[in-house]
Amino acid sequence: MNPPLLAVEHVMIRIGGLVAVSDLSFMVERGQVVSLIGPNGAGKTTAFNAITGYLRPRQGSIHFEGQEITGLTPERIAALGLVRSFQRTSIFGSSTVFDNALMALHLRGRAGLLAAFLPFSTQQEEERLREEAMTMLGFVGLLGRAGARADSLAYGEQRRLGIALAAAATPRLLLLDEPAAGLNPSETAECMALIRQLRDRGTTILLVEHDMAMVMRISDRIVVLNQGRIIADGPPEAIRRDPEVIRAYLGSAPQGGAHAAA
Ligand SMILES: Nc1ncnc2c1ncn2[C@@H]1O[C@H](COP(=O)(O)OP(=O)(O)OP(=O)(O)O)[C@@H](O)[C@H]1O
Ligand SMILES: [Mg+2]
């Protein structure tokens, strides 16, 4: 039997003196969109940081495709095919949208930024990558903006470019932390369509998102975190009706609100 794509087992994470995540266990199966939700401060971003190697758990283990990745560096983890999108930090604002896409493709499968400055192999290879960059921009609906400076893109367009740049690595698992934060309803719909397309192309998605309408529509499974521990794990219909989940959200603002600018 194949191991699950991602298995998080009994992970505990301290930040300073505080236990940010106390006992986190969940799995992600291939081909799904799994959402990790929970009120503010529940530990979602902390969990993402641990999975992608930016924080080391005090206890527990994380396996990716059966291989233990606990404590590996973010670069090693990304090279294995587990990638996260950063909100806007990975976009070079003064470069064109096209050059951003091309750079992401150059970096694919190479060991970090340094490799981007190594001389590129052949003219033919370069030509192929330029075509792929255009295909990628078409895929996220930014073909018409290829020649524009990245910092001239609208907010929703920048988000889609950010996802495209992460997707350029053709990850097997892509972690998205609040991709719809600050987006208007039509941008949110585009973002949702993009996530579905990525899944259909073989990228499994682990999503943190406060927009409950989006989470309920897009997720195959939802894992609910509250105060550093899991309180529910199941399909959207079951999560929607779960009394402990409803209680955890009472009085908090899961629909964006204070979070829209996060
Ligand atoms: N850098 C930090 N220094 C101190 N405490 C932190 C730090 N980062 C997170 N925490 C604490 O760890 C806990 C979990 O935070 P985390 O950011 O993971 O929550 P979250 O679920 O992502 O919340 P949000 O929905 O607001 O993004 C919170 O109590 C938070 O205050
Ligand atoms: Mg967070």
Short mmCIF file of C-alpha atoms and ligand atoms in Angstrom, two decimals:
data_model
loop_
_atom_site.label_atom_id
_atom_site.label_comp_id
_atom_site.label_asym_id
_atom_site.label_seq_id
_atom_site.Cartn_x
_atom_site.Cartn_y
_atom_site.Cartn_z
CA MET A 1 0.00 0.00 0.00
CA ASN A 2 1.24 3.48 -0.87
CA PRO A 3 1.99 5.76 2.06
CA PRO A 4 -0.10 8.95 2.13
CA LEU A 5 1.42 11.95 0.34
CA LEU A 6 1.81 13.79 3.64
CA ALA A 7 1.59 12.37 7.14
CA VAL A 8 1.87 14.68 10.14
CA GLU A 9 2.06 12.72 13.39
CA HIS A 10 1.86 14.08 16.93
CA VAL A 11 3.64 17.29 16.03
CA MET A 12 4.29 19.77 18.85
CA ILE A 13 5.76 23.19 18.17
CA ARG A 14 6.90 25.79 20.65
CA ILE A 15 7.45 29.40 19.73
CA GLY A 16 9.35 31.08 22.50
CA GLY A 17 7.77 29.77 25.68
CA LEU A 18 4.41 29.23 24.04
CA VAL A 19 3.07 25.93 22.72
CA ALA A 20 1.72 27.11 19.35
CA VAL A 21 0.74 23.60 18.20
CA SER A 22 0.27 20.96 20.86
CA ASP A 23 -0.54 17.66 19.15
CA LEU A 24 -1.13 17.78 15.43
CA SER A 25 -1.83 14.63 13.42
CA PHE A 26 -3.40 14.52 9.97
CA MET A 27 -2.82 13.10 6.53
CA VAL A 28 -3.14 14.37 3.01
CA GLU A 29 -3.98 11.89 0.25
CA ARG A 30 -2.88 12.41 -3.34
CA GLY A 31 -5.15 14.25 -5.74
CA GLN A 32 -7.17 16.12 -3.12
CA VAL A 33 -7.70 19.66 -1.94
CA VAL A 34 -7.39 19.53 1.85
CA SER A 35 -8.08 22.64 3.91
CA LEU A 36 -6.65 23.40 7.32
CA ILE A 37 -8.99 25.84 9.04
CA GLY A 38 -9.45 27.30 12.50
CA PRO A 39 -9.90 30.58 14.35
CA ASN A 40 -7.15 33.22 14.57
CA GLY A 41 -4.07 31.94 16.36
CA ALA A 42 -5.16 28.30 16.06
CA GLY A 43 -1.72 27.34 14.73
CA LYS A 44 -2.35 26.99 10.99
CA THR A 45 0.57 29.08 9.77
CA THR A 46 2.79 27.49 12.42
CA ALA A 47 1.81 24.06 11.08
CA PHE A 48 2.69 25.21 7.52
CA ASN A 49 6.05 26.50 8.77
CA ALA A 50 6.81 23.14 10.35
CA ILE A 51 5.76 21.14 7.28
CA THR A 52 7.91 23.28 4.97
CA GLY A 53 10.96 23.28 7.25
CA TYR A 54 10.86 26.87 8.51
CA LEU A 55 10.18 25.72 12.08
CA ARG A 56 11.42 22.58 13.76
CA PRO A 57 8.86 20.60 15.77
CA ARG A 58 9.79 19.76 19.36
CA GLN A 59 8.02 16.45 19.07
CA GLY A 60 6.43 14.31 16.41
CA SER A 61 7.25 13.51 12.81
CA ILE A 62 6.39 14.61 9.29
CA HIS A 63 6.62 12.23 6.35
CA PHE A 64 6.32 13.15 2.69
CA GLU A 65 5.76 10.24 0.28
CA GLY A 66 6.89 7.91 3.02
CA GLN A 67 10.17 9.76 3.61
CA GLU A 68 10.78 11.53 6.89
CA ILE A 69 11.26 15.26 6.34
CA THR A 70 11.13 16.45 9.95
CA GLY A 71 13.93 18.95 10.49
CA LEU A 72 15.09 19.12 6.85
CA THR A 73 15.82 22.58 5.45
CA PRO A 74 13.14 24.37 3.39
CA GLU A 75 15.34 23.96 0.29
CA ARG A 76 15.62 20.20 0.73
CA ILE A 77 11.89 19.89 1.32
CA ALA A 78 11.05 22.01 -1.72
CA ALA A 79 13.41 19.92 -3.84
CA LEU A 80 11.41 16.83 -2.85
CA GLY A 81 8.30 18.40 -4.37
CA LEU A 82 6.66 20.03 -1.35
CA VAL A 83 6.33 23.73 -2.09
CA ARG A 84 4.54 26.67 -0.49
CA SER A 85 3.48 29.87 -2.12
CA PHE A 86 4.58 33.05 -0.49
CA GLN A 87 2.20 35.89 -0.71
CA ARG A 88 4.03 38.53 -2.69
CA THR A 89 7.60 38.27 -1.53
CA SER A 90 8.65 35.99 -4.36
CA ILE A 91 7.60 38.40 -7.10
CA PHE A 92 10.19 40.80 -8.52
CA GLY A 93 8.13 43.96 -8.91
CA SER A 94 10.44 45.78 -11.29
CA SER A 95 10.66 42.83 -13.68
CA THR A 96 7.98 41.95 -16.18
CA VAL A 97 5.38 39.30 -15.47
CA PHE A 98 7.02 37.20 -18.19
CA ASP A 99 10.50 37.52 -16.69
CA ASN A 100 9.14 36.49 -13.29
CA ALA A 101 7.63 33.37 -14.86
CA LEU A 102 10.83 32.60 -16.79
CA MET A 103 12.96 33.00 -13.66
CA ALA A 104 10.71 30.60 -11.74
CA LEU A 105 11.15 28.02 -14.49
CA HIS A 106 14.92 28.50 -14.49
CA LEU A 107 14.97 27.87 -10.76
CA ARG A 108 12.93 24.71 -11.04
CA GLY A 109 14.73 21.65 -9.82
CA ARG A 110 17.88 23.62 -9.10
CA ALA A 111 19.49 24.14 -5.75
CA GLY A 112 18.43 27.61 -4.81
CA LEU A 113 18.99 31.08 -6.11
CA LEU A 114 22.66 30.68 -6.94
CA ALA A 115 21.85 28.23 -9.71
CA ALA A 116 19.85 30.94 -11.47
CA PHE A 117 23.07 32.78 -12.17
CA LEU A 118 24.83 29.81 -13.71
CA PRO A 119 25.10 30.03 -17.49
CA PHE A 120 22.10 28.45 -19.10
CA SER A 121 22.65 25.35 -21.20
CA THR A 122 21.43 25.81 -24.77
CA GLN A 123 19.53 28.22 -26.93
CA GLN A 124 17.03 25.45 -27.60
CA GLU A 125 16.42 24.87 -23.90
CA GLU A 126 15.95 28.61 -23.38
CA GLU A 127 13.43 28.72 -26.22
CA ARG A 128 11.51 25.83 -24.68
CA LEU A 129 11.39 27.56 -21.30
CA ARG A 130 10.14 30.78 -22.86
CA GLU A 131 7.29 28.86 -24.44
CA GLU A 132 6.56 27.17 -21.15
CA ALA A 133 6.50 30.54 -19.38
CA MET A 134 3.85 31.75 -21.84
CA THR A 135 1.82 28.57 -21.33
CA MET A 136 2.04 29.05 -17.58
CA LEU A 137 0.85 32.66 -17.83
CA GLY A 138 -2.01 31.56 -20.06
CA PHE A 139 -2.92 28.98 -17.46
CA VAL A 140 -3.32 31.64 -14.74
CA GLY A 141 -5.00 34.11 -17.11
CA LEU A 142 -2.10 36.57 -17.27
CA LEU A 143 -1.00 36.15 -20.89
CA GLY A 144 -2.27 39.61 -21.76
CA ARG A 145 -0.14 41.05 -18.96
CA ALA A 146 3.10 39.25 -19.85
CA GLY A 147 4.94 42.45 -20.76
CA ALA A 148 3.71 44.50 -17.81
CA ARG A 149 5.85 45.22 -14.76
CA ALA A 150 4.83 42.79 -12.02
CA ASP A 151 4.24 45.63 -9.57
CA SER A 152 1.65 47.14 -11.91
CA LEU A 153 -0.63 44.09 -11.58
CA ALA A 154 -3.89 44.34 -9.67
CA TYR A 155 -3.93 42.61 -6.29
CA GLY A 156 -5.78 39.53 -7.52
CA GLU A 157 -3.44 39.25 -10.52
CA GLN A 158 -0.40 39.39 -8.23
CA ARG A 159 -1.84 36.58 -6.17
CA ARG A 160 -2.37 34.46 -9.25
CA LEU A 161 1.18 35.20 -10.40
CA GLY A 162 2.43 34.16 -6.94
CA ILE A 163 0.59 30.84 -7.23
CA ALA A 164 1.88 30.36 -10.79
CA LEU A 165 5.47 30.93 -9.65
CA ALA A 166 5.10 28.31 -6.92
CA ALA A 167 3.36 25.96 -9.36
CA ALA A 168 6.26 26.38 -11.82
CA ALA A 169 8.23 24.01 -9.63
CA THR A 170 5.57 21.38 -10.54
CA PRO A 171 5.23 20.41 -6.87
CA ARG A 172 3.46 17.26 -5.82
CA LEU A 173 2.11 19.09 -2.79
CA LEU A 174 1.45 22.81 -2.83
CA LEU A 175 0.70 24.67 0.41
CA LEU A 176 -1.30 27.87 0.06
CA ASP A 177 -1.70 30.18 3.07
CA GLU A 178 -4.76 32.41 2.64
CA PRO A 179 -4.57 32.78 -1.16
CA ALA A 180 -7.94 34.57 -1.26
CA ALA A 181 -7.19 37.10 1.51
CA GLY A 182 -8.07 40.57 0.29
CA LEU A 183 -9.54 39.36 -3.00
CA ASN A 184 -12.94 40.53 -4.26
CA PRO A 185 -15.60 37.93 -5.14
CA SER A 186 -14.66 37.62 -8.83
CA GLU A 187 -10.94 37.37 -8.00
CA THR A 188 -11.79 34.74 -5.38
CA ALA A 189 -13.69 32.75 -8.01
CA GLU A 190 -10.65 32.94 -10.33
CA CYS A 191 -8.37 31.85 -7.52
CA MET A 192 -10.66 28.90 -6.79
CA ALA A 193 -10.71 27.87 -10.46
CA LEU A 194 -6.92 28.03 -10.53
CA ILE A 195 -6.62 25.76 -7.47
CA ARG A 196 -8.96 23.23 -9.09
CA GLN A 197 -6.93 23.29 -12.31
CA LEU A 198 -3.73 22.69 -10.38
CA ARG A 199 -5.32 19.74 -8.64
CA ASP A 200 -6.56 18.35 -11.96
CA ARG A 201 -3.00 18.57 -13.30
CA GLY A 202 -1.76 16.37 -10.49
CA THR A 203 -0.76 18.81 -7.76
CA THR A 204 -2.27 18.01 -4.38
CA ILE A 205 -3.26 21.13 -2.44
CA LEU A 206 -3.12 21.90 1.27
CA LEU A 207 -4.95 25.15 1.84
CA VAL A 208 -5.29 27.55 4.76
CA GLU A 209 -8.15 29.92 4.10
CA HIS A 210 -10.58 32.00 6.13
CA ASP A 211 -13.18 32.38 3.38
CA MET A 212 -15.55 29.61 4.53
CA ALA A 213 -17.69 29.71 1.39
CA MET A 214 -14.58 28.97 -0.66
CA VAL A 215 -13.33 26.31 1.76
CA MET A 216 -16.67 24.51 1.76
CA ARG A 217 -16.89 24.50 -2.03
CA ILE A 218 -13.33 23.59 -2.93
CA SER A 219 -12.24 21.10 -0.27
CA ASP A 220 -12.35 17.33 -0.52
CA ARG A 221 -11.52 17.24 3.18
CA ILE A 222 -11.25 19.75 5.99
CA VAL A 223 -9.05 19.56 9.07
CA VAL A 224 -10.08 21.92 11.88
CA LEU A 225 -7.51 23.26 14.30
CA ASN A 226 -8.36 25.13 17.49
CA GLN A 227 -5.84 26.32 20.07
CA GLY A 228 -3.08 24.15 18.68
CA ARG A 229 -4.99 20.89 18.41
CA ILE A 230 -7.29 19.18 15.93
CA ILE A 231 -10.97 19.22 16.80
CA ALA A 232 -12.42 17.77 13.58
CA ASP A 233 -11.34 16.10 10.33
CA GLY A 234 -13.74 15.10 7.57
CA PRO A 235 -15.63 16.05 4.41
CA PRO A 236 -17.17 19.56 4.19
CA GLU A 237 -20.74 18.37 4.92
CA ALA A 238 -19.67 16.78 8.21
CA ILE A 239 -17.50 19.74 9.24
CA ARG A 240 -20.30 22.22 8.58
CA ARG A 241 -22.52 20.40 11.10
CA ASP A 242 -19.88 19.52 13.70
CA PRO A 243 -20.93 21.00 17.07
CA GLU A 244 -17.35 21.50 18.29
CA VAL A 245 -16.44 23.32 15.08
CA ILE A 246 -19.48 25.56 15.37
CA ARG A 247 -18.58 26.32 18.99
CA ALA A 248 -14.94 27.12 18.10
CA TYR A 249 -16.10 29.63 15.50
CA LEU A 250 -18.74 31.34 17.62
CA GLY A 251 -17.63 34.85 18.38
CA SER A 252 -14.71 34.68 15.96
CA ALA A 253 -14.74 35.99 12.42
CA PRO A 254 -14.01 33.16 10.02
CA GLN A 255 -15.31 35.04 6.95
CA GLY A 256 -12.42 37.37 6.29
CA GLY A 257 -13.22 40.49 8.29
CA ALA A 258 -10.19 41.32 10.42
CA HIS A 259 -8.33 38.75 8.37
CA ALA A 260 -8.89 40.24 4.98
CA ALA A 261 -5.59 42.09 5.19
CA ALA A 262 -3.57 39.27 6.75
N1 LIG B 1 6.62 34.65 15.71
C1 LIG B 1 5.82 34.39 16.77
N2 LIG B 1 6.15 34.77 18.01
C2 LIG B 1 5.36 34.49 19.06
N3 LIG B 1 4.22 33.83 18.98
C3 LIG B 1 3.82 33.42 17.77
C4 LIG B 1 4.60 33.67 16.60
N4 LIG B 1 3.96 33.14 15.54
C5 LIG B 1 2.84 32.58 16.03
N5 LIG B 1 2.75 32.75 17.37
C6 LIG B 1 1.67 32.25 18.23
O1 LIG B 1 1.43 30.90 17.90
C7 LIG B 1 0.03 30.63 17.89
C8 LIG B 1 -0.38 30.12 16.55
O2 LIG B 1 -0.22 31.15 15.59
P1 LIG B 1 -0.43 30.98 14.03
O3 LIG B 1 0.13 32.17 13.36
O4 LIG B 1 0.10 29.66 13.62
O5 LIG B 1 -2.00 30.96 13.92
P2 LIG B 1 -2.93 30.92 12.64
O6 LIG B 1 -3.85 29.78 12.84
O7 LIG B 1 -2.12 30.94 11.40
O8 LIG B 1 -3.74 32.27 12.82
P3 LIG B 1 -4.29 33.31 11.73
O9 LIG B 1 -5.60 32.74 11.28
O10 LIG B 1 -4.49 34.54 12.54
O11 LIG B 1 -3.29 33.46 10.63
C9 LIG B 1 -0.65 31.93 18.30
O12 LIG B 1 -0.90 31.88 19.68
C10 LIG B 1 0.38 32.99 17.96
O13 LIG B 1 0.21 34.10 18.82
MG MG B 2 -1.90 32.29 9.83
#
